Amino acid sequence: MSLAISEAWKYQILTYPNPAVGCVVLDKNGKILSVAAHKKAGSLHAEPSAILMALCELSPDFLRNFLNAYNLKFNTDFSDIDCVELLEPNFTYDFILKNHQNLLKDAKAYVTLEPCSHHGKTPPCATLLSALKFKEVVIACSDENKIASGGAQILKNADISVKMGVCKTEANTLLEPFLSWQGGNFSFLKVAMSTNGVATGGLISNELSRAHMHLLRSVCDLLVVGGNTVRIDRPTLDTRLMGNQKSPNVLIYSKSQKFDKTIPLFGVKNRSVKISNELSNLDARLIMFEGAQSFLELAKARKLADVKWLLIYQSSEFKEGKNIELSLKTDPLFSLKFGGNTLWWARIR
Amino acid sequence: MSLAISEAWKYQILTYPNPAVGCVVLDKNGKILSVAAHKKAGSLHAEPSAILMALCELSPDFLRNFLNAYNLKFNTDFSDIDCVELLEPNFTYDFILKNHQNLLKDAKAYVTLEPCSHHGKTPPCATLLSALKFKEVVIACSDENKIASGGAQILKNADISVKMGVCKTEANTLLEPFLSWQGGNFSFLKVAMSTNGVATGGLISNELSRAHMHLLRSVCDLLVVGGNTVRIDRPTLDTRLMGNQKSPNVLIYSKSQKFDKTIPLFGVKNRSVKISNELSNLDARLIMFEGAQSFLELAKARKLADVKWLLIYQSSEFKEGKNIELSLKTDPLFSLKFGGNTLWWARIR
């Protein structure tokens, strides 16, 4: 379950408006066959992703047949299934149903969230696990969402042994953003700094970190940035490292409305930019604050909207310069390496 | 193999003068049974540790019998085998040989270093793997040590399939300190700092980090610390958090020989303290530098003996104060969580 939870954390927020979910599939002897996560709304859920990968691991024939059929149908040229988030989910789901050859009979799955029971953009995961005759499904959190819940019952009806509540606390933390934006909105503060706390003086993060950040921007409804940062850094705040997906709307937090409109962020297409010195009642469900010293001070004082989580990109480099200087305790939630950089999520204490 | 390497990294340096080694055992179906590392010179090697844990995982009877026999023989009261480093290695090794009941026949092991072939403080690991009829042993690095090498040949002679060189680069990095102190000495620089680079103003690290650091001190031959640190912090530099194991000798790097001898470090038993402004030709095989700004600057200029590795304990806290200020690029090698703290090894670029 720890593996499933870690895998899901890698795509935290990126699954918006869906929850981050991870799944591990083991064969009947307990060998781990696959570790997968839901990566993006509209793409395969964690369970069919893990099932697909497990079938490909068990049977080179299954993999070859799947890729042949897929490439033929969609005129693509996949040579592997590394990018499950790019696969058309319904075709993939159907292919699994028709071609699994009972390879996963008596297998075991660990899922961080109760498998869904409803036909959304993809068919129900609980039905798939049942059809493939899994023996046991271990679930961390039950799904309280009225539309998608009931998965555990579907499994039980198919004589699958269901175990609930394994690593529940950790999985609940993983789900926090989802539960927040379901009931209203979720906000977090992103900070990039060197290993010795310097957040100024040009690029801090490496390309992988910045690409991840651009991906985050592409799913956020609103980006909030400080007026001084805009004046000094003259940022674009777009998603160019991720193929210019949709760039989020921007709110510049500033008392003065005066900005040089040649600053690139104003020129990004399909984006609204507001300037305001008001941070309450932001009309957006998923909000990323980008900042450092002053936003951290506001967050510490609980005056940065309802930001409780930090996302820190930290390089492994000591950088000349003054550090972010404040006292603030945090509880780390998850960390991930991007080359020499570390991304970590933390809760402000 | 990645799992085996990570497990070994957790005990990096602590195995001195032995190498850090990790081992993973899988059953004949590919299910992971155990992940273990060599933790301390004189204690069980990684392979018998992993084998013991695998047998206990496979058979509750084996575990019960082992603990009964062990507690009876050594008048101890172990209720589990969590602390394999505390077990008497020869008894444990013999017990495995006599009681394995072929439970690991056709099993598979991943080892980061070629299993040893010689009777040192413990009997040869290659012989144990052969006696238990493993089917396959995957090895990252061959052992170039003339005394201990030849393990792969023993395995092959027992009809075990041997695969060499998997994750060789990563395993070679893991071995670097061992190879250095075998041929002379190994030095590293330890720094403790907050997440925003503050290394001053009282305690930085949590209890787990400090206990780990005391354990490191207990294996080091020499601790080098700056004169100003001694004058300002008045440290003890002992191993009190690890039950007062042997405290290392201390070299205070200082031009002036004048120190207040009531500073606690001078009062630690069985320790020599030298004061010197010379850092070359330090007469010790394993040397830990404890410092921050000034030692980092010396290390950057390649003037801190032959320090190439940093060990950083970093808290998740933003701390009021000035940061360590220099520019220095590093390549992270391994990181580990100690509660809210992160320990990370890095190579100075």
XYZ file of C-alpha atoms in Angstrom:
698
model
C 0.000 0.000 0.000
C 2.930 2.331 0.680
C 4.050 1.791 -2.906
C 0.561 2.597 -4.194
C 0.374 5.741 -2.064
C 3.834 6.939 -3.182
C 2.966 6.381 -6.816
C -0.229 8.400 -6.421
C 1.631 11.281 -4.726
C 3.745 11.701 -7.860
C 0.604 12.947 -9.627
C -0.817 14.926 -6.711
C -2.929 17.860 -8.004
C -2.236 16.850 -11.629
C -5.336 14.617 -11.573
C -7.617 17.585 -10.832
C -10.611 17.443 -10.604
C -10.151 13.721 -9.932
C -8.459 12.352 -6.818
C -4.854 11.133 -6.818
C -5.073 7.326 -6.710
C -2.434 4.617 -6.814
C -2.675 0.877 -7.427
C -0.315 -2.089 -7.129
C -1.101 -5.478 -8.690
C 0.453 -8.733 -7.438
C 0.120 -12.158 -8.966
C -1.426 -15.052 -7.054
C 1.974 -15.850 -5.525
C 2.512 -12.351 -4.202
C 4.948 -11.130 -6.839
C 4.557 -7.444 -7.657
C 3.554 -7.106 -11.304
C 2.859 -3.398 -11.601
C 2.671 -0.079 -9.778
C 0.524 2.606 -11.345
C -1.332 5.812 -10.647
C -4.093 7.873 -12.147
C -2.159 10.631 -13.902
C -4.654 12.986 -15.459
C -8.408 13.508 -15.572
C -9.903 11.735 -18.576
C -7.110 9.192 -18.779
C -7.071 5.642 -17.413
C -7.771 5.239 -13.723
C -5.075 3.720 -11.501
C -6.629 0.232 -11.480
C -6.935 -0.339 -15.262
C -3.465 1.226 -15.669
C -1.975 -1.238 -13.200
C -3.967 -4.103 -14.719
C -2.810 -3.253 -18.228
C 0.800 -3.085 -17.088
C 0.456 -6.356 -15.171
C -0.971 -8.161 -18.204
C 1.834 -6.825 -20.392
C 4.353 -7.949 -17.764
C 2.842 -11.439 -17.655
C 2.395 -11.918 -21.374
C 4.525 -10.487 -24.169
C 1.769 -11.679 -26.506
C -0.799 -9.540 -24.739
C 1.493 -6.513 -25.037
C 2.137 -7.108 -28.739
C -1.528 -7.672 -29.524
C -2.569 -4.603 -27.565
C -0.077 -2.324 -29.290
C -0.981 -3.700 -32.721
C -4.683 -3.198 -32.151
C -4.173 0.216 -30.579
C -1.873 1.597 -33.254
C -4.161 0.310 -35.982
C -7.277 1.789 -34.427
C -5.862 5.204 -33.526
C -3.232 5.518 -36.224
C -0.564 5.960 -33.571
C 2.829 4.394 -33.169
C 3.276 3.316 -29.568
C 6.073 0.805 -29.137
C 5.466 0.384 -25.418
C 2.838 1.216 -22.800
C 5.002 3.557 -20.750
C 2.655 6.468 -21.342
C -0.621 4.960 -20.135
C -1.997 8.488 -19.664
C -1.970 8.912 -23.435
C -4.035 5.794 -24.138
C -7.699 6.069 -25.007
C -9.282 4.716 -21.814
C -12.443 3.095 -23.176
C -10.670 1.184 -25.915
C -8.039 0.062 -23.429
C -10.644 -0.998 -20.899
C -12.530 -3.034 -23.501
C -9.360 -4.603 -24.808
C -8.446 -5.749 -21.312
C -11.918 -7.226 -20.793
C -11.764 -9.178 -24.048
C -8.141 -10.319 -23.924
C -7.102 -10.897 -20.315
C -7.330 -14.700 -20.705
C -7.739 -15.047 -16.931
C -4.072 -14.153 -16.514
C -4.968 -12.220 -13.378
C -7.239 -14.832 -11.863
C -6.549 -14.951 -8.093
C -4.365 -11.843 -8.296
C -4.298 -9.222 -5.572
C -4.616 -5.463 -5.851
C -3.781 -2.676 -3.421
C -5.698 0.525 -4.159
C -5.475 3.775 -2.225
C -9.144 4.609 -2.820
C -12.195 2.371 -3.166
C -12.489 1.403 -6.849
C -15.177 3.440 -8.580
C -18.559 1.921 -9.360
C -19.857 4.319 -11.997
C -19.522 4.939 -15.711
C -17.810 8.341 -15.906
C -15.372 9.107 -18.687
C -14.196 5.543 -18.094
C -16.137 2.410 -17.103
C -16.194 1.289 -13.440
C -12.960 -0.079 -12.030
C -14.765 -2.362 -9.582
C -16.425 -4.144 -12.508
C -13.072 -4.659 -14.198
C -11.458 -6.169 -11.090
C -14.479 -8.468 -10.748
C -14.437 -9.546 -14.389
C -10.766 -10.448 -14.144
C -11.480 -12.616 -11.073
C -9.131 -10.936 -8.622
C -8.971 -12.834 -5.365
C -8.365 -9.951 -3.002
C -8.527 -6.177 -3.133
C -6.985 -4.152 -0.310
C -8.307 -0.607 -0.066
C -6.976 2.267 2.023
C -9.913 4.729 1.974
C -13.556 4.228 1.200
C -15.039 6.567 -1.398
C -17.526 8.954 0.190
C -18.456 10.425 -3.184
C -22.077 9.402 -3.739
C -21.704 8.927 -7.485
C -18.560 6.789 -7.475
C -18.955 4.845 -4.211
C -20.234 1.292 -3.875
C -17.167 -0.264 -5.487
C -16.367 -2.430 -2.484
C -19.858 -3.913 -2.625
C -19.471 -4.770 -6.324
C -16.233 -6.561 -5.458
C -17.811 -8.468 -2.587
C -20.706 -9.494 -4.809
C -18.127 -11.058 -7.123
C -16.680 -13.053 -4.210
C -13.579 -10.930 -3.994
C -12.124 -10.623 -0.517
C -12.079 -6.926 0.382
C -9.951 -5.410 3.125
C -10.542 -1.763 4.001
C -8.559 0.806 5.958
C -4.946 -0.296 5.353
C -2.697 2.810 5.670
C -5.853 4.869 5.985
C -4.225 7.903 7.603
C -1.579 8.220 4.879
C -4.187 7.727 2.139
C -6.453 10.328 3.731
C -3.643 12.882 3.573
C -3.149 12.019 -0.073
C -6.856 12.698 -0.663
C -6.985 16.043 1.149
C -6.754 18.297 -1.928
C -9.490 16.283 -3.670
C -11.788 16.466 -0.663
C -11.141 20.221 -0.433
C -11.863 21.064 -4.056
C -14.860 18.768 -4.080
C -16.388 20.816 -1.293
C -15.108 24.189 -2.476
C -11.510 24.907 -3.333
C -7.922 23.943 -2.637
C -4.977 26.333 -2.453
C -1.274 25.727 -2.082
C 1.872 27.831 -2.101
C 4.733 26.946 -4.394
C 8.257 28.067 -3.510
C 11.467 27.362 -5.423
C 14.746 27.716 -3.574
C 18.314 26.534 -3.392
C 19.449 24.070 -0.753
C 20.579 27.006 1.399
C 17.257 28.819 1.153
C 17.946 31.345 -1.607
C 14.882 32.059 -3.744
C 16.173 35.008 -5.746
C 18.722 35.795 -8.432
C 17.575 33.943 -11.522
C 16.672 30.337 -12.230
C 16.674 28.044 -9.221
C 15.056 24.824 -10.441
C 16.188 22.421 -13.119
C 14.264 21.651 -16.304
C 12.392 18.672 -14.828
C 11.134 20.715 -11.891
C 10.068 23.539 -14.144
C 8.295 21.168 -16.509
C 6.408 19.730 -13.541
C 5.503 23.225 -12.445
C 4.210 24.087 -15.911
C 2.093 20.938 -15.814
C 0.677 22.068 -12.477
C -0.103 25.470 -13.981
C -1.978 23.785 -16.816
C -4.457 22.212 -14.384
C -4.830 25.169 -11.997
C -7.774 27.519 -12.330
C -5.903 30.465 -10.883
C -2.321 31.490 -10.259
C -1.684 34.149 -7.618
C 1.587 36.042 -7.686
C 2.922 39.072 -5.839
C 3.139 42.481 -7.473
C 6.830 42.932 -6.743
C 7.671 39.546 -8.219
C 5.869 40.582 -11.398
C 7.705 43.912 -11.555
C 11.144 42.440 -10.854
C 11.019 39.054 -12.619
C 8.728 40.075 -15.516
C 7.458 36.468 -15.744
C 5.359 34.783 -18.418
C 3.664 32.283 -16.082
C 2.634 30.060 -18.944
C 3.014 26.340 -19.698
C 5.560 26.535 -22.520
C 7.642 23.624 -21.177
C 4.579 21.394 -21.502
C 3.664 22.223 -25.054
C 1.658 25.327 -24.212
C -1.317 23.664 -22.670
C -3.894 26.037 -21.252
C -2.261 28.698 -19.077
C -4.105 29.592 -15.894
C -5.725 32.898 -15.107
C -3.555 35.172 -13.010
C -4.266 37.322 -10.015
C -1.549 39.818 -9.173
C -1.616 40.623 -5.477
C -0.848 44.326 -5.374
C -2.129 47.559 -3.936
C -1.170 49.494 -7.023
C -2.896 48.727 -10.300
C 0.061 50.100 -12.254
C 1.978 47.497 -14.241
C 3.990 47.650 -17.418
C 1.677 45.748 -19.750
C 4.600 44.569 -21.882
C 5.449 42.129 -19.040
C 4.980 38.776 -20.835
C 2.297 37.350 -18.535
C -0.161 39.934 -19.865
C 0.351 38.681 -23.413
C -0.518 35.009 -22.864
C -3.570 33.914 -24.886
C -6.852 32.731 -23.340
C -5.998 34.079 -19.921
C -7.511 36.738 -17.748
C -5.297 38.818 -15.492
C -6.675 40.620 -12.465
C -4.879 42.934 -10.084
C -6.192 42.993 -6.542
C -5.104 43.519 -2.963
C -7.781 41.134 -1.765
C -7.061 37.430 -1.263
C -10.322 36.238 0.215
C -13.186 34.928 -1.906
C -11.011 33.999 -4.848
C -13.389 32.622 -7.421
C -11.521 29.422 -8.352
C -11.441 25.803 -7.224
C -7.748 25.045 -7.618
C -5.373 27.862 -6.805
C -1.593 27.926 -6.867
C 0.251 30.748 -5.147
C 3.743 31.302 -6.519
C 6.010 33.196 -4.191
C 8.571 33.138 -1.452
C 9.311 35.325 1.580
C 6.214 37.539 1.660
C 3.715 34.812 0.735
C 5.300 32.498 3.316
C 4.856 35.192 5.950
C 1.219 35.618 4.976
C 0.707 31.847 5.012
C 2.296 31.635 8.452
C -0.161 34.307 9.659
C -3.006 32.323 8.014
C -3.693 35.311 5.776
C -2.873 33.701 2.426
C -6.381 32.585 1.493
C -6.636 29.111 3.049
C -3.187 27.877 2.115
C -2.126 25.027 4.395
C 0.177 23.133 2.051
C 3.526 24.145 0.611
C 5.052 22.759 -2.554
C 8.795 23.305 -2.452
C 11.164 22.739 -5.345
C 14.606 22.652 -3.799
C 17.855 22.379 -5.705
C 20.916 20.573 -4.372
C 22.986 23.682 -4.953
C 24.294 26.221 -2.446
C 23.584 29.556 -4.064
C 25.165 32.904 -3.284
C 22.617 35.259 -1.756
C 20.350 35.983 1.155
C 17.922 33.277 2.213
C 14.210 33.357 2.785
C 14.233 34.477 6.371
C 11.401 33.541 8.668
C 10.599 30.924 11.242
C 7.996 28.443 10.074
C 7.580 24.815 11.043
C 6.327 22.328 8.471
C 5.457 18.647 8.370
C 6.747 17.023 5.185
C 4.133 14.902 3.410
C 5.928 13.507 0.377
C 9.114 14.087 -1.546
C 10.245 13.178 -5.024
C 13.524 13.547 -6.901
C 13.710 15.408 -10.186
C 17.343 14.785 -11.068
C 19.318 16.835 -8.551
C 16.198 18.705 -7.424
C 13.793 17.606 -4.744
C 10.109 18.377 -4.873
C 8.407 18.185 -1.511
C 4.933 18.736 -0.222
C 4.595 19.938 3.355
C 1.868 21.006 5.687
C 2.343 24.299 7.507
C 2.239 23.523 11.202
C 18.672 -4.257 -7.045
C 17.565 -0.678 -6.436
C 15.922 -1.840 -3.220
C 19.107 -3.614 -2.137
C 21.209 -0.539 -2.913
C 18.847 1.790 -1.021
C 18.843 -0.484 1.994
C 22.638 -0.544 2.015
C 22.836 3.268 1.788
C 20.940 3.533 5.067
C 24.018 2.099 6.800
C 26.622 3.928 4.717
C 29.813 4.499 6.768
C 28.264 2.720 9.779
C 29.656 -0.611 8.509
C 33.240 0.673 8.693
C 35.691 -0.974 8.070
C 33.382 -3.256 6.084
C 31.589 -2.170 2.911
C 27.924 -1.138 2.876
C 26.066 -4.072 1.280
C 22.378 -4.714 0.657
C 20.505 -7.889 -0.235
C 16.962 -8.728 -1.356
C 15.613 -12.292 -1.318
C 12.696 -13.404 -3.524
C 10.947 -16.748 -3.469
C 10.895 -19.021 -6.504
C 7.813 -17.185 -7.812
C 9.402 -13.774 -7.622
C 7.729 -12.548 -4.450
C 9.948 -10.317 -2.333
C 10.552 -11.997 1.020
C 13.100 -9.710 2.619
C 15.252 -6.635 2.196
C 18.316 -6.366 4.397
C 21.679 -4.698 4.756
C 24.901 -5.209 6.599
C 24.580 -2.770 9.492
C 27.744 -2.957 11.510
C 31.159 -4.633 11.375
C 31.098 -7.907 13.265
C 27.374 -8.391 12.812
C 25.577 -10.509 10.210
C 26.376 -9.771 6.582
C 23.569 -8.620 4.292
C 22.979 -12.062 2.757
C 22.483 -14.094 5.970
C 20.394 -11.209 7.353
C 18.123 -11.312 4.329
C 18.046 -15.110 4.383
C 17.133 -15.189 8.068
C 14.346 -12.674 7.526
C 13.092 -14.600 4.473
C 12.950 -17.872 6.393
C 11.073 -16.196 9.245
C 8.677 -14.676 6.711
C 8.075 -18.074 5.098
C 7.755 -20.097 8.268
C 6.425 -18.946 11.647
C 7.807 -22.232 12.998
C 11.310 -21.337 11.882
C 11.003 -17.938 13.581
C 9.721 -19.454 16.822
C 12.384 -22.148 16.895
C 15.118 -19.660 16.132
C 14.088 -17.258 18.886
C 13.713 -20.097 21.399
C 17.138 -21.490 20.624
C 18.725 -18.056 20.540
C 17.252 -16.799 23.793
C 18.147 -20.040 25.533
C 21.721 -20.016 24.301
C 22.490 -16.351 24.939
C 20.159 -15.731 27.851
C 18.476 -12.942 25.905
C 14.860 -12.138 25.339
C 14.309 -11.329 21.693
C 10.680 -11.543 20.671
C 11.380 -10.760 17.031
C 14.326 -10.553 14.640
C 14.017 -6.851 13.922
C 17.487 -6.147 15.284
C 19.541 -8.585 13.208
C 22.641 -6.505 13.958
C 22.409 -7.606 17.586
C 22.363 -11.331 16.785
C 25.473 -13.434 17.245
C 26.435 -14.090 13.624
C 28.025 -17.538 13.877
C 25.196 -19.059 15.866
C 22.692 -17.520 13.475
C 24.566 -18.749 10.434
C 24.744 -22.296 11.822
C 21.108 -22.261 12.808
C 20.130 -21.287 9.266
C 22.280 -24.074 7.807
C 20.712 -26.689 10.057
C 17.100 -25.565 9.951
C 16.343 -24.051 6.541
C 14.429 -27.169 5.408
C 15.015 -26.213 1.779
C 12.496 -23.402 2.177
C 14.642 -21.223 -0.071
C 15.305 -23.825 -2.733
C 15.107 -22.100 -6.138
C 14.937 -18.679 -4.499
C 16.626 -15.631 -5.986
C 18.882 -13.088 -4.338
C 19.978 -9.624 -5.393
C 23.216 -8.543 -3.722
C 25.003 -5.237 -4.221
C 28.448 -6.819 -3.793
C 29.747 -10.273 -4.714
C 29.055 -12.571 -1.741
C 32.189 -13.168 0.307
C 34.087 -16.415 0.030
C 36.158 -16.337 3.205
C 35.788 -17.100 6.885
C 36.166 -13.703 8.559
C 34.234 -12.874 11.698
C 31.379 -14.692 9.939
C 31.445 -17.721 7.598
C 31.310 -17.181 3.814
C 28.033 -15.928 2.377
C 28.591 -17.667 -0.951
C 28.670 -21.026 0.855
C 25.393 -20.256 2.610
C 23.604 -19.320 -0.625
C 24.921 -22.539 -2.177
C 23.867 -24.722 0.748
C 20.354 -23.319 0.618
C 20.127 -24.148 -3.114
C 19.353 -20.693 -4.426
C 18.579 -20.792 -8.131
C 19.907 -17.384 -9.100
C 22.066 -14.694 -7.553
C 22.211 -11.273 -9.185
C 25.255 -9.228 -8.209
C 25.949 -5.553 -8.873
C 29.718 -5.311 -8.241
C 32.401 -7.941 -8.161
C 34.578 -7.987 -5.064
C 38.140 -6.926 -5.912
C 39.330 -7.616 -2.377
C 41.723 -10.545 -2.696
C 40.701 -12.133 0.600
C 36.952 -12.035 0.151
C 36.600 -12.467 -3.621
C 35.781 -15.690 -5.438
C 32.200 -15.825 -4.179
C 30.703 -15.871 -7.674
C 32.803 -18.933 -8.526
C 31.589 -20.782 -5.420
C 28.012 -20.036 -6.503
C 28.626 -21.218 -10.065
C 30.230 -24.394 -8.774
C 26.982 -25.069 -6.935
C 25.023 -24.674 -10.182
C 23.608 -21.320 -9.197
C 22.972 -18.983 -12.089
C 25.036 -15.834 -11.487
C 24.394 -12.496 -13.167
C 26.972 -9.740 -12.648
C 26.919 -5.997 -13.214
C 23.250 -5.096 -12.663
C 23.107 -1.435 -11.490
C 26.872 -1.487 -11.370
C 27.337 2.292 -11.495
C 24.994 2.922 -8.565
C 26.575 0.105 -6.554
C 30.062 1.439 -7.278
C 29.078 4.807 -5.825
C 27.771 3.032 -2.756
C 31.169 1.322 -2.391
C 33.290 4.449 -2.790
C 33.948 5.090 0.908
C 34.940 1.432 1.411
C 37.309 1.483 -1.537
C 38.831 4.731 -0.235
C 39.446 3.582 3.316
C 40.723 0.231 2.102
C 43.427 2.015 0.147
C 44.022 4.769 2.683
C 41.320 6.931 4.176
C 37.890 8.407 3.585
C 36.737 11.858 4.692
C 33.381 13.542 4.565
C 31.893 16.817 5.752
C 28.750 16.819 7.858
C 26.537 19.901 7.899
C 23.253 20.379 9.763
C 20.936 23.120 8.595
C 17.344 24.241 8.399
C 15.385 24.025 5.172
C 16.290 27.661 4.466
C 20.003 27.122 4.988
C 20.453 28.328 8.561
C 23.148 26.390 10.440
C 23.433 28.536 13.555
C 21.417 29.464 16.620
C 21.005 26.273 18.598
C 19.714 22.807 17.767
C 18.834 22.246 14.123
C 18.297 18.490 13.820
C 15.746 16.276 15.489
C 16.553 13.444 17.880
C 16.670 10.760 15.159
C 19.178 12.739 13.107
C 21.333 13.411 16.131
C 21.239 9.761 17.180
C 22.378 8.807 13.678
C 25.155 11.357 13.906
C 26.300 9.975 17.253
C 26.364 6.510 15.722
C 28.551 7.865 12.926
C 30.867 9.413 15.509
C 31.178 6.045 17.235
C 32.685 4.480 14.105
C 34.881 7.401 13.007
C 38.567 7.445 13.870
C 38.758 11.219 13.896
C 36.411 14.157 14.141
C 37.619 17.506 12.810
C 35.902 20.643 13.998
C 36.632 24.378 13.618
C 38.117 26.407 16.471
C 35.359 29.016 16.397
C 32.669 26.361 16.554
C 34.340 24.942 19.652
C 34.594 28.367 21.293
C 31.023 29.397 20.496
C 29.095 26.111 20.787
C 31.192 24.525 23.574
C 30.290 21.045 22.245
C 30.810 17.629 23.796
C 31.147 15.743 20.485
C 30.462 12.421 22.138
C 28.053 9.547 21.438
C 25.696 9.989 24.409
C 22.555 9.448 22.305
C 23.861 5.996 21.372
C 24.647 4.746 24.834
C 28.113 6.319 25.036
C 29.863 4.053 22.615
C 33.482 5.004 21.933
C 33.806 8.704 21.163
C 36.192 9.598 18.356
C 39.421 11.507 18.729
C 39.088 15.193 17.928
C 41.192 17.570 15.928
C 40.371 21.222 16.427
C 41.304 23.211 13.355
C 42.655 26.444 14.774
C 45.640 28.737 14.542
C 45.528 29.507 18.231
C 46.159 26.732 20.721
C 44.221 28.616 23.399
C 40.987 26.927 24.437
C 39.005 26.887 27.639
C 39.624 23.326 28.770
C 36.315 23.205 30.615
C 34.632 22.930 27.195
C 32.992 19.478 27.498
C 34.730 17.848 24.511
C 38.018 17.946 26.431
C 36.500 15.920 29.256
C 35.307 12.905 27.250
C 37.019 9.663 28.319
C 39.302 7.611 26.060
C 39.706 10.400 23.556
C 42.667 12.392 22.399
C 42.212 16.023 21.388
C 44.701 17.797 19.156
C 44.714 21.412 18.057
C 46.265 22.113 14.684
C 46.073 24.472 11.738
C 47.152 21.720 9.403
C 44.625 19.522 7.597
C 46.879 17.426 5.412
C 48.309 14.085 6.513
C 45.643 13.430 9.095
C 46.584 10.132 10.644
C 43.191 8.386 10.499
C 41.303 6.137 8.089
C 37.749 7.415 8.596
C 37.407 11.126 9.225
C 34.274 13.181 9.758
C 34.467 16.953 9.482
C 31.697 18.727 11.363
C 31.106 22.260 10.224
C 29.254 24.662 8.006
C 30.192 27.860 6.150
C 33.972 27.874 6.564
C 34.464 24.126 6.060
C 32.191 24.236 3.002
C 34.339 27.032 1.578
C 37.491 25.013 2.189
C 35.872 21.918 0.650
C 34.861 23.950 -2.397
C 38.488 25.085 -2.771
C 39.589 21.414 -2.358
C 41.501 22.425 0.757
C 39.566 20.372 3.309
C 41.777 17.290 3.323
C 40.285 15.158 0.523
C 36.624 15.733 1.321
C 34.478 15.046 -1.739
C 31.252 13.969 -0.032
C 28.842 15.986 2.061
C 26.443 14.555 4.609
C 23.631 17.030 5.170
C 21.012 16.779 7.886
C 18.282 19.175 6.845
C 15.203 19.992 8.870
C 11.839 20.814 7.323
C 11.731 24.035 9.288
C 12.301 27.594 8.127
C 14.494 29.106 10.812
C 15.096 32.763 11.581
C 18.677 33.733 10.772
C 21.298 34.151 8.105
C 21.969 31.236 5.815
C 25.183 29.493 4.877
C 26.186 31.718 2.014
C 28.309 30.372 -0.778
C 27.869 28.956 -4.240
C 28.567 25.250 -4.443
C 27.059 22.684 -6.760
C 26.457 19.156 -5.509
C 25.185 15.888 -6.925
C 22.846 14.151 -4.475
C 23.655 10.464 -3.969
C 21.056 9.231 -1.518
C 18.494 10.644 0.851
C 16.643 9.243 3.823
C 13.888 10.575 6.064
C 14.361 10.810 9.811
C 10.889 11.965 10.820
C 10.659 15.540 9.540
C 14.394 15.681 8.848
C 16.121 14.581 5.687
C 19.602 13.125 5.660
C 21.294 13.349 2.311
C 24.653 12.374 0.907
C 25.992 14.470 -1.935
C 29.129 14.689 -3.984
C 30.724 18.107 -4.344
C 30.828 18.869 -8.030
